[in-house]
Amino acid sequence: MYAVTGADGQLGRCLRERLLGDTSAIFVDICGLDITDESAVKKFFKTYKIDTVINCAAYTAVDAAEDDAMNADAVNNYGAGLLAKYGRRIIHVSTDYVFDGFADMPYGEDEAPSPLSVYGITKLAGEVSVLRNAETAAVIRTSWLYSEHGNNFVKTMQRLGAEKPQISVVSDQVGTPTYAGDLADAILKVAAAMPDGTREIYNYSNMGSCSWYGFACMIMEMLKLDCFVKPIESKDYPQKAPRPHYSVLDKSKIISQYDVAVPYWSDSLLKCITRKKHR
């Protein structure tokens, strides 16, 4: 039996779609389970015979977290640790923001983390809590997540591209857009095969890399929107939380151990946009 926390978010909804025929799967969000409430988490695992919990719950408001560190830590660290403590097996979703972005080669799982923001700090702490408390765990770091669901960069660009003749997008932050549907497929493949008693970190994002500017240009092209995208530097678009300037992830470990599919980022973007049109 799978239990998916954070089930109303982008990744959670993609997992719902893929587990639609699994009548034993349980999907909960904050209204169904507050993962920061230890008594509620303990009761949840006593009530349901859960084989694997997939933790998609997260405090993801990167800039807001700078002034709300306590709540960010409660969800990203403490709550994740509780799920690992009371659950038998856990897959926990983490982020490329655990790195500082000063590298010029894709980050492997063994690279020393050095987060720049409260969000990154709390997500790194959550990784540590999960690996310390779990009997069996896979921490999966991902990046630049988008989908047909919820709010994300692709939807923002679609809206702005339809409203404005020109927009400005940062061109000096490089990473990899990741389609949540692809990540959901990878998670389920890992969940079905991860050996009992192992506690590992994996990277999963789509293949290739681009800047936010390049990502925006591709979105406009695929959607056939007549909107000029102007490249700007990060200093010209100040944000409360610093972002890594380079956060491409090396996926070789998860590919070799689980033989997961890792599509190229622009192929998955087209797939997402096509599906969104037909919904």
mmCIF file of C-alpha atoms in Angstrom, residues 11-118:
data_model
loop_
_atom_site.group_PDB
_atom_site.id
_atom_site.type_symbol
_atom_site.label_atom_id
_atom_site.label_comp_id
_atom_site.label_asym_id
_atom_site.label_seq_id
_atom_site.Cartn_x
_atom_site.Cartn_y
_atom_site.Cartn_z
ATOM 1 C CA LEU A 11 3.749 15.820 -8.016
ATOM 2 C CA GLY A 12 1.057 14.404 -5.761
ATOM 3 C CA ARG A 13 -1.558 14.849 -8.460
ATOM 4 C CA CYS A 14 0.668 13.152 -11.038
ATOM 5 C CA LEU A 15 1.060 10.221 -8.631
ATOM 6 C CA ARG A 16 -2.727 10.124 -8.156
ATOM 7 C CA GLU A 17 -3.132 9.704 -11.916
ATOM 8 C CA ARG A 18 -0.638 6.863 -12.041
ATOM 9 C CA LEU A 19 -2.084 5.052 -9.015
ATOM 10 C CA LEU A 20 -5.696 5.537 -10.090
ATOM 11 C CA GLY A 21 -6.320 1.801 -10.371
ATOM 12 C CA ASP A 22 -4.675 1.008 -7.024
ATOM 13 C CA THR A 23 -7.617 0.954 -4.617
ATOM 14 C CA SER A 24 -5.284 0.481 -1.651
ATOM 15 C CA ALA A 25 -3.384 3.732 -2.272
ATOM 16 C CA ILE A 26 -4.058 6.581 0.158
ATOM 17 C CA PHE A 27 -3.716 10.244 -0.774
ATOM 18 C CA VAL A 28 -3.556 12.915 1.921
ATOM 19 C CA ASP A 29 -2.797 16.592 2.038
ATOM 20 C CA ILE A 30 -2.707 19.009 4.972
ATOM 21 C CA CYS A 31 -6.452 18.633 5.579
ATOM 22 C CA GLY A 32 -6.082 14.849 5.855
ATOM 23 C CA LEU A 33 -2.755 14.643 7.682
ATOM 24 C CA ASP A 34 -0.660 17.346 9.300
ATOM 25 C CA ILE A 35 2.776 15.771 9.018
ATOM 26 C CA THR A 36 4.104 18.142 11.700
ATOM 27 C CA ASP A 37 1.714 16.673 14.306
ATOM 28 C CA GLU A 38 3.466 13.642 15.806
ATOM 29 C CA SER A 39 0.344 12.148 17.371
ATOM 30 C CA ALA A 40 -1.527 12.437 14.058
ATOM 31 C CA VAL A 41 1.332 10.835 12.119
ATOM 32 C CA LYS A 42 1.631 8.008 14.652
ATOM 33 C CA LYS A 43 -2.125 7.359 14.480
ATOM 34 C CA PHE A 44 -2.076 7.441 10.681
ATOM 35 C CA PHE A 45 0.483 4.646 10.454
ATOM 36 C CA LYS A 46 -1.323 2.611 13.111
ATOM 37 C CA THR A 47 -4.637 2.953 11.270
ATOM 38 C CA TYR A 48 -3.391 2.025 7.794
ATOM 39 C CA LYS A 49 -1.073 -0.818 6.817
ATOM 40 C CA ILE A 50 1.208 1.298 4.665
ATOM 41 C CA ASP A 51 4.100 -0.329 2.846
ATOM 42 C CA THR A 52 5.666 2.841 1.408
ATOM 43 C CA VAL A 53 5.008 6.511 2.062
ATOM 44 C CA ILE A 54 5.873 8.937 -0.729
ATOM 45 C CA ASN A 55 6.418 12.342 0.824
ATOM 46 C CA CYS A 56 5.563 15.144 -1.603
ATOM 47 C CA ALA A 57 4.571 17.537 1.201
ATOM 48 C CA ALA A 58 6.825 20.592 1.343
ATOM 49 C CA TYR A 59 7.008 24.269 2.169
ATOM 50 C CA THR A 60 8.022 25.506 -1.291
ATOM 51 C CA ALA A 61 7.507 29.285 -1.058
ATOM 52 C CA VAL A 62 11.215 29.995 -1.409
ATOM 53 C CA ASP A 63 11.124 33.740 -0.758
ATOM 54 C CA ALA A 64 8.472 33.571 1.980
ATOM 55 C CA ALA A 65 10.588 31.020 3.830
ATOM 56 C CA GLU A 66 13.241 33.673 4.488
ATOM 57 C CA ASP A 67 10.826 35.289 6.991
ATOM 58 C CA ASP A 68 9.061 32.086 7.997
ATOM 59 C CA ALA A 69 11.883 29.722 8.872
ATOM 60 C CA MET A 70 10.002 28.039 11.730
ATOM 61 C CA ASN A 71 7.111 26.883 9.554
ATOM 62 C CA ALA A 72 9.408 25.958 6.667
ATOM 63 C CA ASP A 73 11.489 23.789 9.000
ATOM 64 C CA ALA A 74 8.383 22.235 10.553
ATOM 65 C CA VAL A 75 7.225 20.883 7.190
ATOM 66 C CA ASN A 76 10.496 20.337 5.325
ATOM 67 C CA ASN A 77 12.471 18.893 8.216
ATOM 68 C CA TYR A 78 10.476 17.912 11.303
ATOM 69 C CA GLY A 79 7.436 16.555 9.462
ATOM 70 C CA ALA A 80 9.570 14.603 7.010
ATOM 71 C CA GLY A 81 11.442 13.092 9.945
ATOM 72 C CA LEU A 82 8.185 11.989 11.582
ATOM 73 C CA LEU A 83 7.068 10.198 8.422
ATOM 74 C CA ALA A 84 10.423 8.415 8.323
ATOM 75 C CA LYS A 85 10.214 7.536 12.019
ATOM 76 C CA TYR A 86 6.764 5.938 11.944
ATOM 77 C CA GLY A 87 6.676 4.643 8.388
ATOM 78 C CA ARG A 88 8.410 1.430 7.296
ATOM 79 C CA ARG A 89 9.675 2.670 3.935
ATOM 80 C CA ILE A 90 9.802 6.238 2.659
ATOM 81 C CA ILE A 91 10.568 8.064 -0.564
ATOM 82 C CA HIS A 92 11.210 11.698 0.239
ATOM 83 C CA VAL A 93 11.376 14.396 -2.434
ATOM 84 C CA SER A 94 14.114 17.008 -2.023
ATOM 85 C CA THR A 95 15.616 19.766 -4.155
ATOM 86 C CA ASP A 96 18.587 21.094 -6.107
ATOM 87 C CA TYR A 97 18.509 24.097 -3.735
ATOM 88 C CA VAL A 98 20.599 22.091 -1.249
ATOM 89 C CA PHE A 99 23.559 23.181 -3.434
ATOM 90 C CA ASP A 100 25.084 26.660 -3.670
ATOM 91 C CA GLY A 101 25.337 26.624 -7.462
ATOM 92 C CA PHE A 102 29.026 27.508 -7.655
ATOM 93 C CA ALA A 103 29.865 24.353 -9.630
ATOM 94 C CA ASP A 104 30.242 24.111 -13.400
ATOM 95 C CA MET A 105 29.575 20.370 -13.713
ATOM 96 C CA PRO A 106 26.411 18.422 -12.818
ATOM 97 C CA TYR A 107 26.083 17.716 -9.104
ATOM 98 C CA GLY A 108 26.362 14.107 -7.983
ATOM 99 C CA GLU A 109 24.737 12.760 -4.854
ATOM 100 C CA ASP A 110 28.065 12.763 -2.997
ATOM 101 C CA GLU A 111 28.793 16.452 -3.581
ATOM 102 C CA ALA A 112 28.870 18.440 -0.341
ATOM 103 C CA PRO A 113 25.611 20.412 0.046
ATOM 104 C CA SER A 114 25.816 24.122 0.808
ATOM 105 C CA PRO A 115 22.362 25.722 0.624
ATOM 106 C CA LEU A 116 22.028 29.481 0.200
ATOM 107 C CA SER A 117 18.439 29.958 1.401
ATOM 108 C CA VAL A 118 16.191 29.029 4.314
#
